[in-house]
Amino acid sequence: MAMPKLEVFDTDPSPTPASGMVVTQIGAIEEAKLAAYEQGYKAGWDDAAAAQSEDQGRIRADLARNLQQLSFTWQEARAHILKAVEPLLEEMVTRLLPETARETLAPMVLEQVMPMAEDLTDQPVALVLNPAVRPAVEALIEQATGLPMAIEEEPTLPEGQVYIRLGGAEAQVDLSRVTADITAAVRGFFSLSGESGTDG
């Protein structure tokens, strides 16, 4: 069967490109597509990197803010606890500690006298003390050692201080100073804690 012949509408038998028409080769089109893909890929990568950097910056800022709030919370809690404990310790230092020192003065004096008395049993023990503590100290030393005593009352001495002489040996018991040092240390601690709490 023979093929039908189709009618040709071209007037010019040789095809030439029209003056307004651009002819592109397939290779140039592929290169343009590849360049557009690379440019889009790079733009997407840059956007993702910028978003990640922004997220990390925001996370760091949030973490720093939370740590700072936590630090302030800890300092506030510490200051609150110290403020609550301060009156109790003040009372202990001003009332309980001096009373405890008075009660332990006589045993402390005895502790100092015993080693001194071992060598010099025939000589009297000379004690210089405040008149308020004389009964407790005198009774304990007489009861424990049986040594003769020469007690000199000195009202200017604090109640927690006793000077002991036996022969050529001398000793001193000074619970007043220890009590004062402990009181100063406790008060100093709270004054320093108060200053550091207000500083930040």
mmCIF file of C-alpha atoms in Angstrom:
data_model
loop_
_atom_site.group_PDB
_atom_site.id
_atom_site.type_symbol
_atom_site.label_atom_id
_atom_site.label_comp_id
_atom_site.label_asym_id
_atom_site.label_seq_id
_atom_site.Cartn_x
_atom_site.Cartn_y
_atom_site.Cartn_z
ATOM 1 C CA MET A 1 0.000 0.000 0.000
ATOM 2 C CA ALA A 2 1.270 3.312 -0.866
ATOM 3 C CA MET A 3 1.601 6.075 1.608
ATOM 4 C CA PRO A 4 -0.586 9.054 1.166
ATOM 5 C CA LYS A 5 1.133 12.256 0.375
ATOM 6 C CA LEU A 6 0.598 15.114 2.701
ATOM 7 C CA GLU A 7 0.420 18.646 1.614
ATOM 8 C CA VAL A 8 3.338 20.921 2.593
ATOM 9 C CA PHE A 9 2.513 24.492 3.488
ATOM 10 C CA ASP A 10 6.059 25.835 3.540
ATOM 11 C CA THR A 11 6.804 28.197 0.752
ATOM 12 C CA ASP A 12 10.568 28.022 1.183
ATOM 13 C CA PRO A 13 11.899 24.548 0.631
ATOM 14 C CA SER A 14 15.123 25.071 2.785
ATOM 15 C CA PRO A 15 14.492 25.597 6.498
ATOM 16 C CA THR A 16 16.358 28.574 8.046
ATOM 17 C CA PRO A 17 15.888 29.833 11.559
ATOM 18 C CA ALA A 18 13.728 32.887 11.946
ATOM 19 C CA SER A 19 15.415 36.070 13.020
ATOM 20 C CA GLY A 20 13.532 36.342 16.399
ATOM 21 C CA MET A 21 13.958 32.714 17.336
ATOM 22 C CA VAL A 22 16.841 31.556 19.574
ATOM 23 C CA VAL A 23 18.322 28.191 18.916
ATOM 24 C CA THR A 24 19.717 26.376 21.944
ATOM 25 C CA GLN A 25 21.623 23.247 22.017
ATOM 26 C CA ILE A 26 20.698 20.395 24.313
ATOM 27 C CA GLY A 27 24.112 20.523 26.084
ATOM 28 C CA ALA A 28 23.621 24.181 26.976
ATOM 29 C CA ILE A 29 20.165 23.413 28.373
ATOM 30 C CA GLU A 30 21.586 20.605 30.541
ATOM 31 C CA GLU A 31 24.359 22.881 31.813
ATOM 32 C CA ALA A 32 21.814 25.565 32.718
ATOM 33 C CA LYS A 33 19.677 22.984 34.562
ATOM 34 C CA LEU A 34 22.735 21.703 36.454
ATOM 35 C CA ALA A 35 23.828 25.240 37.382
ATOM 36 C CA ALA A 36 20.296 26.058 38.617
ATOM 37 C CA TYR A 37 20.251 22.824 40.663
ATOM 38 C CA GLU A 38 23.657 23.606 42.210
ATOM 39 C CA GLN A 39 22.580 27.158 43.012
ATOM 40 C CA GLY A 40 19.349 25.941 44.648
ATOM 41 C CA TYR A 41 21.200 23.225 46.580
ATOM 42 C CA LYS A 42 23.761 25.754 47.863
ATOM 43 C CA ALA A 43 21.016 28.212 48.854
ATOM 44 C CA GLY A 44 19.180 25.424 50.721
ATOM 45 C CA TRP A 45 22.384 24.340 52.476
ATOM 46 C CA ASP A 46 23.157 27.928 53.497
ATOM 47 C CA ASP A 47 19.609 28.377 54.842
ATOM 48 C CA ALA A 48 19.858 25.126 56.840
ATOM 49 C CA ALA A 49 23.266 26.111 58.284
ATOM 50 C CA ALA A 50 21.958 29.565 59.236
ATOM 51 C CA ALA A 51 18.859 28.033 60.868
ATOM 52 C CA GLN A 52 21.007 25.546 62.808
ATOM 53 C CA SER A 53 23.357 28.306 63.956
ATOM 54 C CA GLU A 54 20.386 30.410 65.040
ATOM 55 C CA ASP A 55 18.896 27.432 66.939
ATOM 56 C CA GLN A 56 22.205 26.752 68.698
ATOM 57 C CA GLY A 57 22.512 30.408 69.670
ATOM 58 C CA ARG A 58 18.976 30.398 71.061
ATOM 59 C CA ILE A 59 19.639 27.146 72.969
ATOM 60 C CA ARG A 60 22.853 28.576 74.450
ATOM 61 C CA ALA A 61 21.066 31.755 75.510
ATOM 62 C CA ASP A 62 18.218 29.740 77.091
ATOM 63 C CA LEU A 63 20.699 27.502 78.912
ATOM 64 C CA ALA A 64 22.676 30.486 80.212
ATOM 65 C CA ARG A 65 19.480 32.191 81.396
ATOM 66 C CA ASN A 66 18.267 29.003 83.134
ATOM 67 C CA LEU A 67 21.634 28.473 84.828
ATOM 68 C CA GLN A 68 21.637 32.069 86.022
ATOM 69 C CA GLN A 69 18.116 31.690 87.410
ATOM 70 C CA LEU A 70 19.138 28.436 89.083
ATOM 71 C CA SER A 71 22.174 30.144 90.599
ATOM 72 C CA PHE A 72 20.056 32.984 91.965
ATOM 73 C CA THR A 73 17.558 30.461 93.315
ATOM 74 C CA TRP A 74 20.339 28.558 95.129
ATOM 75 C CA GLN A 75 21.771 31.768 96.576
ATOM 76 C CA GLU A 76 18.326 32.896 97.694
ATOM 77 C CA ALA A 77 17.685 29.501 99.330
ATOM 78 C CA ARG A 78 21.067 29.584 101.089
ATOM 79 C CA ALA A 79 20.476 33.136 102.315
ATOM 80 C CA HIS A 80 17.009 32.172 103.551
ATOM 81 C CA ILE A 81 18.347 29.139 105.447
ATOM 82 C CA LEU A 82 21.178 31.147 106.994
ATOM 83 C CA LYS A 83 18.767 33.879 108.012
ATOM 84 C CA ALA A 84 16.515 31.282 109.654
ATOM 85 C CA VAL A 85 19.414 29.599 111.506
ATOM 86 C CA GLU A 86 21.113 32.812 112.632
ATOM 87 C CA PRO A 87 18.846 33.540 115.647
ATOM 88 C CA LEU A 88 19.256 29.972 116.896
ATOM 89 C CA LEU A 89 23.036 30.109 116.699
ATOM 90 C CA GLU A 90 23.079 33.577 118.267
ATOM 91 C CA GLU A 91 21.080 32.252 121.220
ATOM 92 C CA MET A 92 23.374 29.248 121.532
ATOM 93 C CA VAL A 93 26.455 31.449 121.496
ATOM 94 C CA THR A 94 25.140 34.076 123.896
ATOM 95 C CA ARG A 95 23.277 31.843 126.364
ATOM 96 C CA LEU A 96 24.271 28.207 126.064
ATOM 97 C CA LEU A 97 27.989 28.581 125.387
ATOM 98 C CA PRO A 98 28.761 30.781 128.428
ATOM 99 C CA GLU A 99 26.733 28.460 130.672
ATOM 100 C CA THR A 100 28.559 25.430 129.288
ATOM 101 C CA ALA A 101 31.878 27.195 129.814
ATOM 102 C CA ARG A 102 30.977 27.918 133.460
ATOM 103 C CA GLU A 103 30.063 24.271 134.001
ATOM 104 C CA THR A 104 33.283 22.999 132.438
ATOM 105 C CA LEU A 105 35.612 25.508 134.109
ATOM 106 C CA ALA A 106 36.178 23.467 137.267
ATOM 107 C CA PRO A 107 36.977 20.214 135.377
ATOM 108 C CA MET A 108 39.343 22.145 133.095
ATOM 109 C CA VAL A 109 41.169 23.625 136.108
ATOM 110 C CA LEU A 110 41.409 20.144 137.644
ATOM 111 C CA GLU A 111 42.820 18.810 134.382
ATOM 112 C CA GLN A 112 45.569 21.444 134.530
ATOM 113 C CA VAL A 113 46.292 20.946 138.257
ATOM 114 C CA MET A 114 46.662 17.143 138.256
ATOM 115 C CA PRO A 115 49.888 16.885 136.200
ATOM 116 C CA MET A 116 51.398 19.760 138.187
ATOM 117 C CA ALA A 117 50.411 18.220 141.537
ATOM 118 C CA GLU A 118 52.017 14.836 140.884
ATOM 119 C CA ASP A 119 55.504 16.165 141.607
ATOM 120 C CA LEU A 120 54.710 18.786 144.247
ATOM 121 C CA THR A 121 52.198 17.288 146.664
ATOM 122 C CA ASP A 122 53.350 19.219 149.736
ATOM 123 C CA GLN A 123 52.939 22.701 148.268
ATOM 124 C CA PRO A 124 49.607 24.509 148.101
ATOM 125 C CA VAL A 125 47.922 25.167 144.777
ATOM 126 C CA ALA A 126 47.551 28.915 144.173
ATOM 127 C CA LEU A 127 44.466 29.837 142.161
ATOM 128 C CA VAL A 128 43.553 33.319 140.981
ATOM 129 C CA LEU A 129 39.918 33.452 139.866
ATOM 130 C CA ASN A 130 36.684 35.401 139.767
ATOM 131 C CA PRO A 131 34.713 35.169 143.059
ATOM 132 C CA ALA A 132 31.628 33.874 141.203
ATOM 133 C CA VAL A 133 33.340 30.611 140.172
ATOM 134 C CA ARG A 134 35.187 29.983 143.448
ATOM 135 C CA PRO A 135 32.690 27.539 145.014
ATOM 136 C CA ALA A 136 32.592 25.183 142.009
ATOM 137 C CA VAL A 137 36.358 25.203 141.396
ATOM 138 C CA GLU A 138 37.315 24.933 145.081
ATOM 139 C CA ALA A 139 34.932 22.042 145.771
ATOM 140 C CA LEU A 140 36.046 19.996 142.773
ATOM 141 C CA ILE A 141 39.783 20.427 143.382
ATOM 142 C CA GLU A 142 39.520 19.649 147.120
ATOM 143 C CA GLN A 143 37.392 16.602 146.400
ATOM 144 C CA ALA A 144 39.588 15.256 143.586
ATOM 145 C CA THR A 145 43.082 16.025 144.877
ATOM 146 C CA GLY A 146 42.957 16.800 148.556
ATOM 147 C CA LEU A 147 45.702 19.365 147.949
ATOM 148 C CA PRO A 148 45.914 22.465 150.111
ATOM 149 C CA MET A 149 44.793 25.545 148.183
ATOM 150 C CA ALA A 150 45.489 29.237 148.348
ATOM 151 C CA ILE A 151 42.704 30.978 146.453
ATOM 152 C CA GLU A 152 42.980 34.606 145.508
ATOM 153 C CA GLU A 153 39.779 36.218 144.289
ATOM 154 C CA GLU A 154 40.165 38.756 141.504
ATOM 155 C CA PRO A 155 36.835 40.389 140.526
ATOM 156 C CA THR A 156 38.363 41.911 137.379
ATOM 157 C CA LEU A 157 38.993 38.466 135.886
ATOM 158 C CA PRO A 158 36.260 37.087 133.630
ATOM 159 C CA GLU A 159 34.335 34.140 135.068
ATOM 160 C CA GLY A 160 35.880 31.739 132.570
ATOM 161 C CA GLN A 161 39.502 32.580 133.385
ATOM 162 C CA VAL A 162 41.658 30.984 136.128
ATOM 163 C CA TYR A 163 45.400 31.278 136.774
ATOM 164 C CA ILE A 164 47.038 28.260 138.433
ATOM 165 C CA ARG A 165 50.415 28.202 140.222
ATOM 166 C CA LEU A 166 51.962 25.168 141.842
ATOM 167 C CA GLY A 167 55.577 25.494 142.826
ATOM 168 C CA GLY A 168 57.399 27.035 139.869
ATOM 169 C CA ALA A 169 54.831 25.849 137.324
ATOM 170 C CA GLU A 170 52.055 28.087 136.061
ATOM 171 C CA ALA A 171 49.045 27.439 133.844
ATOM 172 C CA GLN A 172 46.041 29.362 132.655
ATOM 173 C CA VAL A 173 42.518 28.249 131.783
ATOM 174 C CA ASP A 174 40.762 30.872 129.671
ATOM 175 C CA LEU A 175 37.311 29.723 128.614
ATOM 176 C CA SER A 176 36.176 33.346 128.377
ATOM 177 C CA ARG A 177 38.515 33.902 125.461
ATOM 178 C CA VAL A 178 37.437 30.667 123.766
ATOM 179 C CA THR A 179 33.786 31.633 124.210
ATOM 180 C CA ALA A 180 34.457 35.127 122.843
ATOM 181 C CA ASP A 181 36.347 33.678 119.854
ATOM 182 C CA ILE A 182 33.499 31.280 119.044
ATOM 183 C CA THR A 183 30.939 34.081 119.382
ATOM 184 C CA ALA A 184 32.991 36.349 117.110
ATOM 185 C CA ALA A 185 33.406 33.554 114.560
ATOM 186 C CA VAL A 186 29.658 32.861 114.422
ATOM 187 C CA ARG A 187 28.788 36.548 114.154
ATOM 188 C CA GLY A 188 31.508 37.076 111.553
ATOM 189 C CA PHE A 189 30.175 34.182 109.503
ATOM 190 C CA PHE A 190 26.692 35.647 109.408
ATOM 191 C CA SER A 191 27.910 39.153 108.645
ATOM 192 C CA LEU A 192 30.015 37.805 105.743
ATOM 193 C CA SER A 193 27.112 35.668 104.519
ATOM 194 C CA GLY A 194 24.841 38.707 104.622
ATOM 195 C CA GLU A 195 27.332 40.796 102.635
ATOM 196 C CA SER A 196 27.898 38.115 99.980
ATOM 197 C CA GLY A 197 24.142 37.565 99.672
ATOM 198 C CA THR A 198 23.567 41.225 98.888
ATOM 199 C CA ASP A 199 26.478 41.401 96.449
ATOM 200 C CA GLY A 200 24.959 38.871 94.145
#
